[in-house]
Amino acid sequence: MKQSKRAGIKDVAELAGVSNMTVSRVLNGTVKVSEEKRKAVLTAVEKLDYKPDLAARRLGGNKSYMLGLLYQDLDISYVSKFLLNALKSSRDQGFHLIPNEIDGDIEKSLSSVVDLIEITRIDGLILLPPVSDNQQIIDVLKKHQTPFVRITPDSHFDLSPYICIDDYMVGYKMTEHLINLGHKKVAHIMGNTKQGTSHLRCQGFVDALHTNHLSAPEEFIVEGTYTFDSGVEAAKKLLNLANRPSAIFASNDEMAAAVILVANNLGIAIPEQLSVAGVDDAQLAVTLSPNLTTIKQPIAQMAELAVKLLAKGADNLKMKERISTAIS
Amino acid sequence: MKQSKRAGIKDVAELAGVSNMTVSRVLNGTVKVSEEKRKAVLTAVEKLDYKPDLAARRLGGNKSYMLGLLYQDLDISYVSKFLLNALKSSRDQGFHLIPNEIDGDIEKSLSSVVDLIEITRIDGLILLPPVSDNQQIIDVLKKHQTPFVRITPDSHFDLSPYICIDDYMVGYKMTEHLINLGHKKVAHIMGNTKQGTSHLRCQGFVDALHTNHLSAPEEFIVEGTYTFDSGVEAAKKLLNLANRPSAIFASNDEMAAAVILVANNLGIAIPEQLSVAGVDDAQLAVTLSPNLTTIKQPIAQMAELAVKLLAKGADNLKMKERISTAIS
DNA sequence: CTGAAAGCGCTTACAG
DNA sequence: CTGAAAGCGCTTACAG
């Protein structure tokens, strides 16, 4: 209470009867320290309420305990929710998160990112879509060899570690959800077949049916391209079938919305005669229609995982992390 | 391009033919340096693309170039907008902003604030409402002698510097706005007379009338308490007047909404027979009714001012800063 | 106006 | 497993 100054590492070392290094090692948990000394250090730390200075740690070592978050528009609910959760996770991990906007002024944006790397020496960056696919940003990060994790990138998946939802499980769970609703005749509108995502979701769909001793006739799986128009085409095919499905699971919400439109035009009542399900993509975080079942992105989990990956250090970065999803 | 390592202050000093100190002084602009050397330094800085390391600056000196922002709920549009603007201003001022949530877990929240002060050694904090009136937080900041600026606090204005809108101008401008609309008979519903804010807005009202060679009869100024109910009472008094006003300026939106309700009940058409104006308080940032003219808080300006005040250092902190407003 | 010295509080090698 | 030394890259006094 009467301490004129905050306790430093040497105060702790003195009280514990060890050297600075032992204190440092106990706190960082990198190297083995004898139980005896470890306890003495911990006790001293507790007693003095010692907290290692962030700047000194950065300057002496090589970790800054700071992470950056690159976003484009904070006003988007997806972004602010991610930020909120990322801030919480960062705090839990003992890191600070510095949000940084990437806007139209790309020169300025790039220079602010470089400053984050060179001046602040952040330990890593999280890129939110659409920054996840900003080649200029990625190039700069690569050049500076800064660890970064991209959230749901659209392409170039091999460029860096990234986090996306588990698309197989998306397909599986949504299909299972429809089956649990009592549906036996479930159809699927695939997304663009050039994207792995589409196939994963479709596989989940097929497997969920199989697990539940059901199967879909060939004509129940229609290819789309994730656009509303392609959804309209696909829906027409499915709903004009002699033996039409009682539920349609579209690979994204745009196509699901198209299904609803077509059904309405055909006088098919939703949800009485047809259940429609979609998947919420990327920044979208709203349900397009009250009659549409959709899968929302588990933003909190993605944020937490992103922070943890970077907090653990660049070495632990795998190329891909998948997150399970919840149906709403 | 081929530099194996980033340029340090000594590299700049060497290139410029001066000492480290001269470089430091030129960059911080604190002390006079001869024009000749200053130019040499600047040239060298430019050539080497020198950027002083943040941690070293913090450790060597006493500024961290980091600010904290305390908020309670990022989902509130007022908060995310403030954050966004504060982030931009911080960047412009060469500071980093670390957002930190204050939630129900007050122990944890307080400790995170203490960490911000003791570990990160931020240079100052911005408190957003309702944190601006959180006594526990304020006590901690006072104890640690950390500079902080409160945004639109509700009370205890002498506890710290704070930023609020210029209430006199709010009253003045809104009244002027109504006069410009052609109104001659403008009434005012004051807010709680125990708060200075109410009197300032009322004075602005009176002065605006006066400047425009108008005046309000005594019964045109009614006291309210900022509540909806008090607005109803006040509106009844005003609208039942034999010579009733053609425009009513209420000191906040709650009371203005009440006026609209009462007018509707009385069969008075808005805006044909009556114009209603209010003031957007604190976190509110939406217009309550399409027929209501309201003054919005200049969030961007407040954020910028808050950052600038803290960036300039504790010495420059005045107790009160006022911001002008815009009518929408 | 300018500089040489010391120090900020940690961590990285280097020894043992 | 543990410690003494040196250094991270700046800035603060202290001199002149």
PDB file of C-alpha atoms in Angstrom, chain B residues 134-283:
ATOM      1  CA  ASN B 134     -19.106   4.466 -13.133  1.00  0.00           C
ATOM      2  CA  GLN B 135     -17.746   5.557  -9.790  1.00  0.00           C
ATOM      3  CA  GLN B 136     -15.637   2.455  -9.270  1.00  0.00           C
ATOM      4  CA  ILE B 137     -13.852   2.951 -12.549  1.00  0.00           C
ATOM      5  CA  ILE B 138     -13.330   6.616 -11.855  1.00  0.00           C
ATOM      6  CA  ASP B 139     -11.926   5.853  -8.419  1.00  0.00           C
ATOM      7  CA  VAL B 140      -9.376   3.486  -9.888  1.00  0.00           C
ATOM      8  CA  LEU B 141      -8.310   6.000 -12.492  1.00  0.00           C
ATOM      9  CA  LYS B 142      -7.998   8.718  -9.888  1.00  0.00           C
ATOM     10  CA  LYS B 143      -5.944   6.463  -7.653  1.00  0.00           C
ATOM     11  CA  HIS B 144      -3.553   5.707 -10.479  1.00  0.00           C
ATOM     12  CA  GLN B 145      -3.501   9.309 -11.589  1.00  0.00           C
ATOM     13  CA  THR B 146      -4.267   8.324 -15.130  1.00  0.00           C
ATOM     14  CA  PRO B 147      -5.563  11.076 -17.396  1.00  0.00           C
ATOM     15  CA  PHE B 148      -9.041  10.361 -18.635  1.00  0.00           C
ATOM     16  CA  VAL B 149     -11.792  12.132 -20.477  1.00  0.00           C
ATOM     17  CA  ARG B 150     -15.434  11.321 -19.940  1.00  0.00           C
ATOM     18  CA  ILE B 151     -17.927  11.569 -22.738  1.00  0.00           C
ATOM     19  CA  THR B 152     -21.291  13.105 -21.814  1.00  0.00           C
ATOM     20  CA  PRO B 153     -21.284  12.187 -18.132  1.00  0.00           C
ATOM     21  CA  ASP B 154     -24.536  12.536 -16.258  1.00  0.00           C
ATOM     22  CA  SER B 155     -23.156  14.080 -13.126  1.00  0.00           C
ATOM     23  CA  HIS B 156     -20.117  14.872 -10.971  1.00  0.00           C
ATOM     24  CA  PHE B 157     -18.788  17.126 -13.675  1.00  0.00           C
ATOM     25  CA  ASP B 158     -15.953  18.304 -11.474  1.00  0.00           C
ATOM     26  CA  LEU B 159     -14.453  14.833 -11.165  1.00  0.00           C
ATOM     27  CA  SER B 160     -12.611  15.011 -14.432  1.00  0.00           C
ATOM     28  CA  PRO B 161     -12.374  16.671 -17.793  1.00  0.00           C
ATOM     29  CA  TYR B 162     -15.326  15.775 -19.928  1.00  0.00           C
ATOM     30  CA  ILE B 163     -16.752  16.403 -23.338  1.00  0.00           C
ATOM     31  CA  CYS B 164     -20.326  17.208 -24.000  1.00  0.00           C
ATOM     32  CA  ILE B 165     -22.282  18.991 -26.613  1.00  0.00           C
ATOM     33  CA  ASP B 166     -22.645  22.736 -26.373  1.00  0.00           C
ATOM     34  CA  ASP B 167     -26.066  22.866 -24.793  1.00  0.00           C
ATOM     35  CA  TYR B 168     -26.492  26.575 -25.256  1.00  0.00           C
ATOM     36  CA  MET B 169     -25.904  26.164 -28.967  1.00  0.00           C
ATOM     37  CA  VAL B 170     -28.234  23.194 -29.057  1.00  0.00           C
ATOM     38  CA  GLY B 171     -31.025  25.400 -27.773  1.00  0.00           C
ATOM     39  CA  TYR B 172     -30.040  28.282 -29.947  1.00  0.00           C
ATOM     40  CA  LYS B 173     -29.661  26.391 -33.184  1.00  0.00           C
ATOM     41  CA  MET B 174     -32.758  24.305 -32.843  1.00  0.00           C
ATOM     42  CA  THR B 175     -34.833  27.364 -32.099  1.00  0.00           C
ATOM     43  CA  GLU B 176     -33.288  29.202 -34.994  1.00  0.00           C
ATOM     44  CA  HIS B 177     -34.081  26.230 -37.176  1.00  0.00           C
ATOM     45  CA  LEU B 178     -37.746  26.442 -36.214  1.00  0.00           C
ATOM     46  CA  ILE B 179     -37.791  30.187 -36.789  1.00  0.00           C
ATOM     47  CA  ASN B 180     -36.285  29.684 -40.224  1.00  0.00           C
ATOM     48  CA  LEU B 181     -39.115  27.293 -40.925  1.00  0.00           C
ATOM     49  CA  GLY B 182     -41.393  30.300 -40.548  1.00  0.00           C
ATOM     50  CA  HIS B 183     -42.538  29.807 -36.999  1.00  0.00           C
ATOM     51  CA  LYS B 184     -43.314  32.869 -34.894  1.00  0.00           C
ATOM     52  CA  LYS B 185     -44.892  31.125 -31.948  1.00  0.00           C
ATOM     53  CA  VAL B 186     -42.284  28.755 -30.605  1.00  0.00           C
ATOM     54  CA  ALA B 187     -42.576  27.132 -27.190  1.00  0.00           C
ATOM     55  CA  HIS B 188     -40.030  25.251 -25.142  1.00  0.00           C
ATOM     56  CA  ILE B 189     -40.257  22.328 -22.764  1.00  0.00           C
ATOM     57  CA  MET B 190     -37.338  22.519 -20.423  1.00  0.00           C
ATOM     58  CA  GLY B 191     -35.560  19.505 -19.019  1.00  0.00           C
ATOM     59  CA  ASN B 192     -34.994  18.926 -15.344  1.00  0.00           C
ATOM     60  CA  THR B 193     -34.286  22.376 -13.894  1.00  0.00           C
ATOM     61  CA  LYS B 194     -31.778  20.937 -11.493  1.00  0.00           C
ATOM     62  CA  GLN B 195     -29.399  20.240 -14.353  1.00  0.00           C
ATOM     63  CA  GLY B 196     -27.385  22.995 -15.898  1.00  0.00           C
ATOM     64  CA  THR B 197     -27.985  21.489 -19.290  1.00  0.00           C
ATOM     65  CA  SER B 198     -31.660  22.375 -19.113  1.00  0.00           C
ATOM     66  CA  HIS B 199     -30.994  26.021 -18.367  1.00  0.00           C
ATOM     67  CA  LEU B 200     -28.361  26.330 -21.072  1.00  0.00           C
ATOM     68  CA  ARG B 201     -30.696  24.963 -23.701  1.00  0.00           C
ATOM     69  CA  CYS B 202     -33.465  27.216 -22.472  1.00  0.00           C
ATOM     70  CA  GLN B 203     -31.188  30.233 -22.586  1.00  0.00           C
ATOM     71  CA  GLY B 204     -30.247  29.351 -26.150  1.00  0.00           C
ATOM     72  CA  PHE B 205     -33.942  29.179 -26.944  1.00  0.00           C
ATOM     73  CA  VAL B 206     -34.619  32.581 -25.425  1.00  0.00           C
ATOM     74  CA  ASP B 207     -31.623  34.192 -27.086  1.00  0.00           C
ATOM     75  CA  ALA B 208     -32.407  32.768 -30.498  1.00  0.00           C
ATOM     76  CA  LEU B 209     -35.892  34.236 -30.304  1.00  0.00           C
ATOM     77  CA  HIS B 210     -34.489  37.544 -29.173  1.00  0.00           C
ATOM     78  CA  THR B 211     -31.922  37.691 -31.937  1.00  0.00           C
ATOM     79  CA  ASN B 212     -34.717  37.150 -34.414  1.00  0.00           C
ATOM     80  CA  HIS B 213     -36.823  39.881 -32.878  1.00  0.00           C
ATOM     81  CA  LEU B 214     -39.247  37.410 -31.376  1.00  0.00           C
ATOM     82  CA  SER B 215     -40.066  36.460 -27.838  1.00  0.00           C
ATOM     83  CA  ALA B 216     -42.011  33.807 -26.017  1.00  0.00           C
ATOM     84  CA  PRO B 217     -44.800  34.592 -23.593  1.00  0.00           C
ATOM     85  CA  GLU B 218     -44.147  33.253 -20.131  1.00  0.00           C
ATOM     86  CA  GLU B 219     -46.521  30.332 -20.574  1.00  0.00           C
ATOM     87  CA  PHE B 220     -44.539  29.147 -23.607  1.00  0.00           C
ATOM     88  CA  ILE B 221     -41.750  27.862 -21.396  1.00  0.00           C
ATOM     89  CA  VAL B 222     -42.804  24.814 -19.426  1.00  0.00           C
ATOM     90  CA  GLU B 223     -40.704  22.738 -17.086  1.00  0.00           C
ATOM     91  CA  GLY B 224     -40.294  19.023 -17.617  1.00  0.00           C
ATOM     92  CA  THR B 225     -37.992  16.416 -16.153  1.00  0.00           C
ATOM     93  CA  TYR B 226     -36.733  14.697 -19.323  1.00  0.00           C
ATOM     94  CA  THR B 227     -39.246  11.880 -18.857  1.00  0.00           C
ATOM     95  CA  PHE B 228     -41.946  10.912 -21.304  1.00  0.00           C
ATOM     96  CA  ASP B 229     -44.625  11.482 -18.675  1.00  0.00           C
ATOM     97  CA  SER B 230     -43.395  14.959 -17.875  1.00  0.00           C
ATOM     98  CA  GLY B 231     -43.489  15.620 -21.602  1.00  0.00           C
ATOM     99  CA  VAL B 232     -47.122  14.615 -21.726  1.00  0.00           C
ATOM    100  CA  GLU B 233     -47.972  17.023 -18.923  1.00  0.00           C
ATOM    101  CA  ALA B 234     -46.057  19.859 -20.495  1.00  0.00           C
ATOM    102  CA  ALA B 235     -47.530  19.216 -23.928  1.00  0.00           C
ATOM    103  CA  LYS B 236     -51.036  19.309 -22.532  1.00  0.00           C
ATOM    104  CA  LYS B 237     -50.384  22.692 -20.976  1.00  0.00           C
ATOM    105  CA  LEU B 238     -48.978  24.107 -24.168  1.00  0.00           C
ATOM    106  CA  LEU B 239     -51.449  22.651 -26.615  1.00  0.00           C
ATOM    107  CA  ASN B 240     -54.463  23.600 -24.586  1.00  0.00           C
ATOM    108  CA  LEU B 241     -53.403  27.212 -24.537  1.00  0.00           C
ATOM    109  CA  ALA B 242     -55.887  29.581 -26.170  1.00  0.00           C
ATOM    110  CA  ASN B 243     -53.070  30.965 -28.249  1.00  0.00           C
ATOM    111  CA  ARG B 244     -51.099  27.797 -28.726  1.00  0.00           C
ATOM    112  CA  PRO B 245     -47.643  27.586 -30.249  1.00  0.00           C
ATOM    113  CA  SER B 246     -47.036  26.443 -33.813  1.00  0.00           C
ATOM    114  CA  ALA B 247     -43.782  24.816 -32.853  1.00  0.00           C
ATOM    115  CA  ILE B 248     -42.521  23.117 -29.720  1.00  0.00           C
ATOM    116  CA  PHE B 249     -38.907  22.526 -28.943  1.00  0.00           C
ATOM    117  CA  ALA B 250     -38.501  19.912 -26.232  1.00  0.00           C
ATOM    118  CA  SER B 251     -35.216  19.572 -24.411  1.00  0.00           C
ATOM    119  CA  ASN B 252     -34.967  15.893 -25.241  1.00  0.00           C
ATOM    120  CA  ASP B 253     -36.492  13.366 -27.587  1.00  0.00           C
ATOM    121  CA  GLU B 254     -38.483  11.550 -24.945  1.00  0.00           C
ATOM    122  CA  MET B 255     -40.485  14.654 -24.188  1.00  0.00           C
ATOM    123  CA  ALA B 256     -40.725  15.487 -27.864  1.00  0.00           C
ATOM    124  CA  ALA B 257     -42.219  12.082 -28.488  1.00  0.00           C
ATOM    125  CA  ALA B 258     -44.742  12.836 -25.762  1.00  0.00           C
ATOM    126  CA  VAL B 259     -45.672  16.044 -27.530  1.00  0.00           C
ATOM    127  CA  ILE B 260     -46.393  14.102 -30.676  1.00  0.00           C
ATOM    128  CA  LEU B 261     -48.612  11.712 -28.766  1.00  0.00           C
ATOM    129  CA  VAL B 262     -50.585  14.490 -27.132  1.00  0.00           C
ATOM    130  CA  ALA B 263     -50.932  16.380 -30.398  1.00  0.00           C
ATOM    131  CA  ASN B 264     -52.288  13.265 -32.075  1.00  0.00           C
ATOM    132  CA  ASN B 265     -54.825  12.796 -29.330  1.00  0.00           C
ATOM    133  CA  LEU B 266     -55.886  16.405 -29.671  1.00  0.00           C
ATOM    134  CA  GLY B 267     -56.270  16.045 -33.412  1.00  0.00           C
ATOM    135  CA  ILE B 268     -53.474  18.462 -34.113  1.00  0.00           C
ATOM    136  CA  ALA B 269     -51.725  17.520 -37.342  1.00  0.00           C
ATOM    137  CA  ILE B 270     -47.962  17.242 -37.429  1.00  0.00           C
ATOM    138  CA  PRO B 271     -46.211  18.894 -39.087  1.00  0.00           C
ATOM    139  CA  GLU B 272     -49.029  20.865 -40.712  1.00  0.00           C
ATOM    140  CA  GLN B 273     -50.312  22.492 -37.543  1.00  0.00           C
ATOM    141  CA  LEU B 274     -47.410  21.861 -35.249  1.00  0.00           C
ATOM    142  CA  SER B 275     -43.668  21.328 -35.611  1.00  0.00           C
ATOM    143  CA  VAL B 276     -41.948  19.275 -32.963  1.00  0.00           C
ATOM    144  CA  ALA B 277     -38.264  19.282 -32.232  1.00  0.00           C
ATOM    145  CA  GLY B 278     -36.193  17.360 -29.722  1.00  0.00           C
ATOM    146  CA  VAL B 279     -32.616  16.664 -28.747  1.00  0.00           C
ATOM    147  CA  ASP B 280     -30.908  13.367 -29.016  1.00  0.00           C
ATOM    148  CA  ASP B 281     -29.379  12.463 -25.671  1.00  0.00           C
ATOM    149  CA  ALA B 282     -26.470  10.343 -24.678  1.00  0.00           C
ATOM    150  CA  GLN B 283     -26.408   6.965 -26.345  1.00  0.00           C
TER     151      GLN B 283
END
